[in-house]
Amino acid sequence: MEENEKKVFEPVSDMPEQEHEEPDCDATTDEEVLKGARRNMLLGLLWCVGGLAFTFLSYYLTEAGGRYVIATGAIVWGAIQALNGLTAYVRIMRARGENAACKKAIVTAVCTALAIAGAGYQSWRMVQAEDTPLIDHEQPYDCPELGIRFTVPTGFTAITTEHTEETDSTYAVYRIRTFSPSCEIYINGVSGLGESVGEDFDSVDDIAGFLNARAERFFPDGQWIENKIEEINGIRFLKHVGHFEPNSTTTTYHTWHNGLLLSFNFETSNKGGASKETEAFLQTLETY
């Protein structure tokens, strides 16, 4: 009796093994890094802005002489986190050859940093009056160098003065400065202006064109409010009003006296123009 032989299938050793394609991990990793970079930039920006907002709010809600909080940790940590995110983002985009996106991100970051720095400076300038003693009485002041006398209202710092000699590229300038938590007063007396342009000026009307052109260069577009001749306490002024910073108003009164260009500058932390301190100061101003 013949036995039936069953053929058993045996794998052939020389059959090629099927290759399995591995997924591209680099692309996945890059997308994860980009996602994390965007998140860090956004969160860092929020920390910075939130820290500044908290500082402003703490200062405004604090009663006179009280304590306020400066959120330094939030601001610094937010800046570091945003910078780390920006660095990672730029590195990935440069590796991909997307230089336009890199430039756009860098420009946006620089503009944002400047805006935050400006807000920080404004905060510092407003709170510095808290650290400088304020005078609890009026300050009469006589300045023979400029031929003027005036009285600074109560609640300002002690008056400081500075004199800069004329050089080949600058005029001689005498400066007077004082400030309160809501208003900064700084006075500039400039000599030699008439000689430099070869003109013999008699009043501020003679140099109104020059001063208007200079003011237009300094005030940003769209931030120009007012420009007119005004007489206060018998003195004829050219008045300029505008915004150098978003949340403050700069009011300047120019006059010409004894061959000097006198500029009375008032920086107030509001957008409504000159403050009551400005008006009180100008009503006391005399020339001799």
PDB file of N, CA and C in Angstrom, residues 124-190:
ATOM      1  N   TRP A 124       6.997 103.982  33.767  1.00  0.00           N
ATOM      2  CA  TRP A 124       8.091 104.434  34.638  1.00  0.00           C
ATOM      3  C   TRP A 124       8.039 105.935  34.853  1.00  0.00           C
ATOM      4  N   ARG A 125       7.765 106.684  33.792  1.00  0.00           N
ATOM      5  CA  ARG A 125       7.759 108.133  33.912  1.00  0.00           C
ATOM      6  C   ARG A 125       6.632 108.627  34.807  1.00  0.00           C
ATOM      7  N   MET A 126       5.500 107.917  34.766  1.00  0.00           N
ATOM      8  CA  MET A 126       4.390 108.320  35.607  1.00  0.00           C
ATOM      9  C   MET A 126       4.645 107.992  37.080  1.00  0.00           C
ATOM     10  N   VAL A 127       5.289 106.860  37.343  1.00  0.00           N
ATOM     11  CA  VAL A 127       5.482 106.467  38.737  1.00  0.00           C
ATOM     12  C   VAL A 127       6.743 107.054  39.343  1.00  0.00           C
ATOM     13  N   GLN A 128       7.617 107.667  38.527  1.00  0.00           N
ATOM     14  CA  GLN A 128       8.837 108.208  39.096  1.00  0.00           C
ATOM     15  C   GLN A 128       8.537 109.368  40.047  1.00  0.00           C
ATOM     16  N   ALA A 129       7.420 110.063  39.796  1.00  0.00           N
ATOM     17  CA  ALA A 129       7.048 111.144  40.703  1.00  0.00           C
ATOM     18  C   ALA A 129       6.771 110.608  42.100  1.00  0.00           C
ATOM     19  N   GLU A 130       6.396 109.315  42.173  1.00  0.00           N
ATOM     20  CA  GLU A 130       6.133 108.695  43.476  1.00  0.00           C
ATOM     21  C   GLU A 130       7.417 108.551  44.281  1.00  0.00           C
ATOM     22  N   ASP A 131       8.557 108.399  43.563  1.00  0.00           N
ATOM     23  CA  ASP A 131       9.831 108.195  44.231  1.00  0.00           C
ATOM     24  C   ASP A 131      10.583 109.497  44.458  1.00  0.00           C
ATOM     25  N   THR A 132      10.102 110.607  43.869  1.00  0.00           N
ATOM     26  CA  THR A 132      10.740 111.898  44.029  1.00  0.00           C
ATOM     27  C   THR A 132       9.848 112.780  44.895  1.00  0.00           C
ATOM     28  N   PRO A 133      10.399 113.396  45.923  1.00  0.00           N
ATOM     29  CA  PRO A 133       9.571 114.215  46.814  1.00  0.00           C
ATOM     30  C   PRO A 133       8.859 115.335  46.067  1.00  0.00           C
ATOM     31  N   LEU A 134       7.575 115.505  46.339  1.00  0.00           N
ATOM     32  CA  LEU A 134       6.782 116.580  45.766  1.00  0.00           C
ATOM     33  C   LEU A 134       6.704 117.729  46.765  1.00  0.00           C
ATOM     34  N   ILE A 135       6.803 118.948  46.257  1.00  0.00           N
ATOM     35  CA  ILE A 135       6.787 120.126  47.121  1.00  0.00           C
ATOM     36  C   ILE A 135       5.340 120.464  47.474  1.00  0.00           C
ATOM     37  N   ASP A 136       5.092 120.641  48.766  1.00  0.00           N
ATOM     38  CA  ASP A 136       3.718 120.865  49.221  1.00  0.00           C
ATOM     39  C   ASP A 136       3.344 122.344  49.272  1.00  0.00           C
ATOM     40  N   HIS A 137       4.052 123.169  48.510  1.00  0.00           N
ATOM     41  CA  HIS A 137       3.711 124.587  48.420  1.00  0.00           C
ATOM     42  C   HIS A 137       4.114 125.103  47.040  1.00  0.00           C
ATOM     43  N   GLU A 138       3.636 126.270  46.685  1.00  0.00           N
ATOM     44  CA  GLU A 138       3.996 126.873  45.403  1.00  0.00           C
ATOM     45  C   GLU A 138       5.478 127.248  45.381  1.00  0.00           C
ATOM     46  N   GLN A 139       6.066 127.212  44.190  1.00  0.00           N
ATOM     47  CA  GLN A 139       7.494 127.516  44.040  1.00  0.00           C
ATOM     48  C   GLN A 139       7.688 128.739  43.137  1.00  0.00           C
ATOM     49  N   PRO A 140       7.832 129.944  43.709  1.00  0.00           N
ATOM     50  CA  PRO A 140       8.178 131.108  42.875  1.00  0.00           C
ATOM     51  C   PRO A 140       9.599 130.937  42.334  1.00  0.00           C
ATOM     52  N   TYR A 141       9.810 131.311  41.088  1.00  0.00           N
ATOM     53  CA  TYR A 141      11.141 131.129  40.500  1.00  0.00           C
ATOM     54  C   TYR A 141      11.452 132.319  39.588  1.00  0.00           C
ATOM     55  N   ASP A 142      12.653 132.868  39.752  1.00  0.00           N
ATOM     56  CA  ASP A 142      13.116 133.989  38.935  1.00  0.00           C
ATOM     57  C   ASP A 142      14.342 133.526  38.157  1.00  0.00           C
ATOM     58  N   CYS A 143      14.297 133.663  36.830  1.00  0.00           N
ATOM     59  CA  CYS A 143      15.407 133.205  35.987  1.00  0.00           C
ATOM     60  C   CYS A 143      15.956 134.384  35.190  1.00  0.00           C
ATOM     61  N   PRO A 144      16.964 135.091  35.719  1.00  0.00           N
ATOM     62  CA  PRO A 144      17.523 136.240  34.988  1.00  0.00           C
ATOM     63  C   PRO A 144      18.194 135.842  33.679  1.00  0.00           C
ATOM     64  N   GLU A 145      18.666 134.583  33.579  1.00  0.00           N
ATOM     65  CA  GLU A 145      19.317 134.143  32.331  1.00  0.00           C
ATOM     66  C   GLU A 145      18.349 134.221  31.140  1.00  0.00           C
ATOM     67  N   LEU A 146      17.060 133.981  31.418  1.00  0.00           N
ATOM     68  CA  LEU A 146      16.058 134.026  30.350  1.00  0.00           C
ATOM     69  C   LEU A 146      15.160 135.257  30.448  1.00  0.00           C
ATOM     70  N   GLY A 147      15.268 136.007  31.556  1.00  0.00           N
ATOM     71  CA  GLY A 147      14.432 137.186  31.722  1.00  0.00           C
ATOM     72  C   GLY A 147      12.978 136.845  31.964  1.00  0.00           C
ATOM     73  N   ILE A 148      12.735 135.801  32.754  1.00  0.00           N
ATOM     74  CA  ILE A 148      11.361 135.405  33.066  1.00  0.00           C
ATOM     75  C   ILE A 148      11.241 135.083  34.552  1.00  0.00           C
ATOM     76  N   ARG A 149      10.027 135.189  35.065  1.00  0.00           N
ATOM     77  CA  ARG A 149       9.708 134.724  36.415  1.00  0.00           C
ATOM     78  C   ARG A 149       8.340 134.059  36.359  1.00  0.00           C
ATOM     79  N   PHE A 150       8.153 133.067  37.230  1.00  0.00           N
ATOM     80  CA  PHE A 150       6.898 132.331  37.236  1.00  0.00           C
ATOM     81  C   PHE A 150       6.750 131.625  38.575  1.00  0.00           C
ATOM     82  N   THR A 151       5.587 130.974  38.759  1.00  0.00           N
ATOM     83  CA  THR A 151       5.322 130.215  39.983  1.00  0.00           C
ATOM     84  C   THR A 151       4.830 128.827  39.604  1.00  0.00           C
ATOM     85  N   VAL A 152       5.515 127.799  40.112  1.00  0.00           N
ATOM     86  CA  VAL A 152       5.108 126.413  39.872  1.00  0.00           C
ATOM     87  C   VAL A 152       4.043 126.024  40.894  1.00  0.00           C
ATOM     88  N   PRO A 153       2.927 125.432  40.478  1.00  0.00           N
ATOM     89  CA  PRO A 153       1.865 125.083  41.424  1.00  0.00           C
ATOM     90  C   PRO A 153       2.310 124.056  42.463  1.00  0.00           C
ATOM     91  N   THR A 154       1.511 123.898  43.502  1.00  0.00           N
ATOM     92  CA  THR A 154       1.751 122.893  44.534  1.00  0.00           C
ATOM     93  C   THR A 154       1.693 121.486  43.949  1.00  0.00           C
ATOM     94  N   GLY A 155       2.532 120.595  44.500  1.00  0.00           N
ATOM     95  CA  GLY A 155       2.482 119.199  44.075  1.00  0.00           C
ATOM     96  C   GLY A 155       3.458 118.828  42.989  1.00  0.00           C
ATOM     97  N   PHE A 156       4.434 119.708  42.680  1.00  0.00           N
ATOM     98  CA  PHE A 156       5.475 119.413  41.701  1.00  0.00           C
ATOM     99  C   PHE A 156       6.802 119.150  42.421  1.00  0.00           C
ATOM    100  N   THR A 157       7.736 118.562  41.690  1.00  0.00           N
ATOM    101  CA  THR A 157       9.061 118.340  42.245  1.00  0.00           C
ATOM    102  C   THR A 157       9.830 119.656  42.301  1.00  0.00           C
ATOM    103  N   ALA A 158      10.954 119.643  43.001  1.00  0.00           N
ATOM    104  CA  ALA A 158      11.811 120.820  43.044  1.00  0.00           C
ATOM    105  C   ALA A 158      12.324 121.133  41.639  1.00  0.00           C
ATOM    106  N   ILE A 159      12.454 122.407  41.342  1.00  0.00           N
ATOM    107  CA  ILE A 159      12.883 122.843  40.018  1.00  0.00           C
ATOM    108  C   ILE A 159      14.355 122.507  39.813  1.00  0.00           C
ATOM    109  N   THR A 160      14.674 121.960  38.648  1.00  0.00           N
ATOM    110  CA  THR A 160      16.068 121.696  38.274  1.00  0.00           C
ATOM    111  C   THR A 160      16.409 122.491  37.021  1.00  0.00           C
ATOM    112  N   THR A 161      17.665 122.883  36.909  1.00  0.00           N
ATOM    113  CA  THR A 161      18.110 123.674  35.755  1.00  0.00           C
ATOM    114  C   THR A 161      19.358 123.057  35.137  1.00  0.00           C
ATOM    115  N   GLU A 162      19.565 123.363  33.884  1.00  0.00           N
ATOM    116  CA  GLU A 162      20.739 122.856  33.160  1.00  0.00           C
ATOM    117  C   GLU A 162      21.075 123.844  32.054  1.00  0.00           C
ATOM    118  N   HIS A 163      22.372 124.068  31.845  1.00  0.00           N
ATOM    119  CA  HIS A 163      22.804 124.991  30.791  1.00  0.00           C
ATOM    120  C   HIS A 163      23.801 124.297  29.871  1.00  0.00           C
ATOM    121  N   THR A 164      23.548 124.356  28.591  1.00  0.00           N
ATOM    122  CA  THR A 164      24.446 123.767  27.594  1.00  0.00           C
ATOM    123  C   THR A 164      25.040 124.874  26.731  1.00  0.00           C
ATOM    124  N   GLU A 165      26.358 124.927  26.689  1.00  0.00           N
ATOM    125  CA  GLU A 165      27.028 125.957  25.897  1.00  0.00           C
ATOM    126  C   GLU A 165      26.872 125.686  24.393  1.00  0.00           C
ATOM    127  N   GLU A 166      26.991 126.761  23.621  1.00  0.00           N
ATOM    128  CA  GLU A 166      26.886 126.640  22.164  1.00  0.00           C
ATOM    129  C   GLU A 166      28.104 125.905  21.593  1.00  0.00           C
ATOM    130  N   THR A 167      27.865 125.061  20.600  1.00  0.00           N
ATOM    131  CA  THR A 167      28.943 124.364  19.886  1.00  0.00           C
ATOM    132  C   THR A 167      28.794 124.646  18.393  1.00  0.00           C
ATOM    133  N   ASP A 168      29.660 124.025  17.587  1.00  0.00           N
ATOM    134  CA  ASP A 168      29.591 124.228  16.139  1.00  0.00           C
ATOM    135  C   ASP A 168      28.309 123.667  15.531  1.00  0.00           C
ATOM    136  N   SER A 169      27.677 122.712  16.218  1.00  0.00           N
ATOM    137  CA  SER A 169      26.484 122.061  15.663  1.00  0.00           C
ATOM    138  C   SER A 169      25.218 122.264  16.490  1.00  0.00           C
ATOM    139  N   THR A 170      25.326 122.914  17.673  1.00  0.00           N
ATOM    140  CA  THR A 170      24.150 123.099  18.520  1.00  0.00           C
ATOM    141  C   THR A 170      24.088 124.530  19.036  1.00  0.00           C
ATOM    142  N   TYR A 171      22.882 124.961  19.392  1.00  0.00           N
ATOM    143  CA  TYR A 171      22.677 126.271  19.991  1.00  0.00           C
ATOM    144  C   TYR A 171      22.953 126.201  21.491  1.00  0.00           C
ATOM    145  N   ALA A 172      23.133 127.375  22.097  1.00  0.00           N
ATOM    146  CA  ALA A 172      23.208 127.435  23.549  1.00  0.00           C
ATOM    147  C   ALA A 172      21.789 127.302  24.097  1.00  0.00           C
ATOM    148  N   VAL A 173      21.621 126.430  25.083  1.00  0.00           N
ATOM    149  CA  VAL A 173      20.282 126.139  25.615  1.00  0.00           C
ATOM    150  C   VAL A 173      20.317 126.191  27.135  1.00  0.00           C
ATOM    151  N   TYR A 174      19.324 126.876  27.700  1.00  0.00           N
ATOM    152  CA  TYR A 174      19.120 126.890  29.147  1.00  0.00           C
ATOM    153  C   TYR A 174      17.829 126.137  29.410  1.00  0.00           C
ATOM    154  N   ARG A 175      17.862 125.119  30.287  1.00  0.00           N
ATOM    155  CA  ARG A 175      16.702 124.259  30.515  1.00  0.00           C
ATOM    156  C   ARG A 175      16.233 124.354  31.971  1.00  0.00           C
ATOM    157  N   ILE A 176      14.923 124.365  32.132  1.00  0.00           N
ATOM    158  CA  ILE A 176      14.281 124.322  33.444  1.00  0.00           C
ATOM    159  C   ILE A 176      13.267 123.190  33.415  1.00  0.00           C
ATOM    160  N   ARG A 177      13.219 122.378  34.494  1.00  0.00           N
ATOM    161  CA  ARG A 177      12.327 121.220  34.485  1.00  0.00           C
ATOM    162  C   ARG A 177      11.740 120.958  35.863  1.00  0.00           C
ATOM    163  N   THR A 178      10.480 120.551  35.868  1.00  0.00           N
ATOM    164  CA  THR A 178       9.800 120.083  37.068  1.00  0.00           C
ATOM    165  C   THR A 178       8.631 119.214  36.628  1.00  0.00           C
ATOM    166  N   PHE A 179       8.150 118.310  37.496  1.00  0.00           N
ATOM    167  CA  PHE A 179       7.051 117.451  37.089  1.00  0.00           C
ATOM    168  C   PHE A 179       6.240 117.006  38.303  1.00  0.00           C
ATOM    169  N   SER A 180       5.002 116.604  37.995  1.00  0.00           N
ATOM    170  CA  SER A 180       4.084 116.033  38.976  1.00  0.00           C
ATOM    171  C   SER A 180       3.639 114.679  38.436  1.00  0.00           C
ATOM    172  N   PRO A 181       2.819 113.922  39.175  1.00  0.00           N
ATOM    173  CA  PRO A 181       2.369 112.630  38.652  1.00  0.00           C
ATOM    174  C   PRO A 181       1.571 112.729  37.354  1.00  0.00           C
ATOM    175  N   SER A 182       0.995 113.898  37.066  1.00  0.00           N
ATOM    176  CA  SER A 182       0.149 114.013  35.872  1.00  0.00           C
ATOM    177  C   SER A 182       0.639 115.012  34.842  1.00  0.00           C
ATOM    178  N   CYS A 183       1.675 115.788  35.164  1.00  0.00           N
ATOM    179  CA  CYS A 183       2.125 116.831  34.229  1.00  0.00           C
ATOM    180  C   CYS A 183       3.625 117.057  34.379  1.00  0.00           C
ATOM    181  N   GLU A 184       4.298 117.188  33.251  1.00  0.00           N
ATOM    182  CA  GLU A 184       5.730 117.511  33.236  1.00  0.00           C
ATOM    183  C   GLU A 184       5.917 118.860  32.558  1.00  0.00           C
ATOM    184  N   ILE A 185       6.661 119.749  33.190  1.00  0.00           N
ATOM    185  CA  ILE A 185       6.949 121.078  32.642  1.00  0.00           C
ATOM    186  C   ILE A 185       8.440 121.164  32.366  1.00  0.00           C
ATOM    187  N   TYR A 186       8.795 121.456  31.124  1.00  0.00           N
ATOM    188  CA  TYR A 186      10.196 121.714  30.828  1.00  0.00           C
ATOM    189  C   TYR A 186      10.283 122.904  29.883  1.00  0.00           C
ATOM    190  N   ILE A 187      11.173 123.821  30.239  1.00  0.00           N
ATOM    191  CA  ILE A 187      11.314 125.099  29.546  1.00  0.00           C
ATOM    192  C   ILE A 187      12.689 125.143  28.897  1.00  0.00           C
ATOM    193  N   ASN A 188      12.722 125.496  27.635  1.00  0.00           N
ATOM    194  CA  ASN A 188      13.976 125.647  26.900  1.00  0.00           C
ATOM    195  C   ASN A 188      14.138 127.096  26.451  1.00  0.00           C
ATOM    196  N   GLY A 189      15.287 127.676  26.748  1.00  0.00           N
ATOM    197  CA  GLY A 189      15.623 128.991  26.236  1.00  0.00           C
ATOM    198  C   GLY A 189      16.799 128.860  25.279  1.00  0.00           C
ATOM    199  N   VAL A 190      16.565 129.125  23.996  1.00  0.00           N
ATOM    200  CA  VAL A 190      17.578 128.906  22.953  1.00  0.00           C
ATOM    201  C   VAL A 190      18.064 130.248  22.444  1.00  0.00           C
TER     202      VAL A 190
END
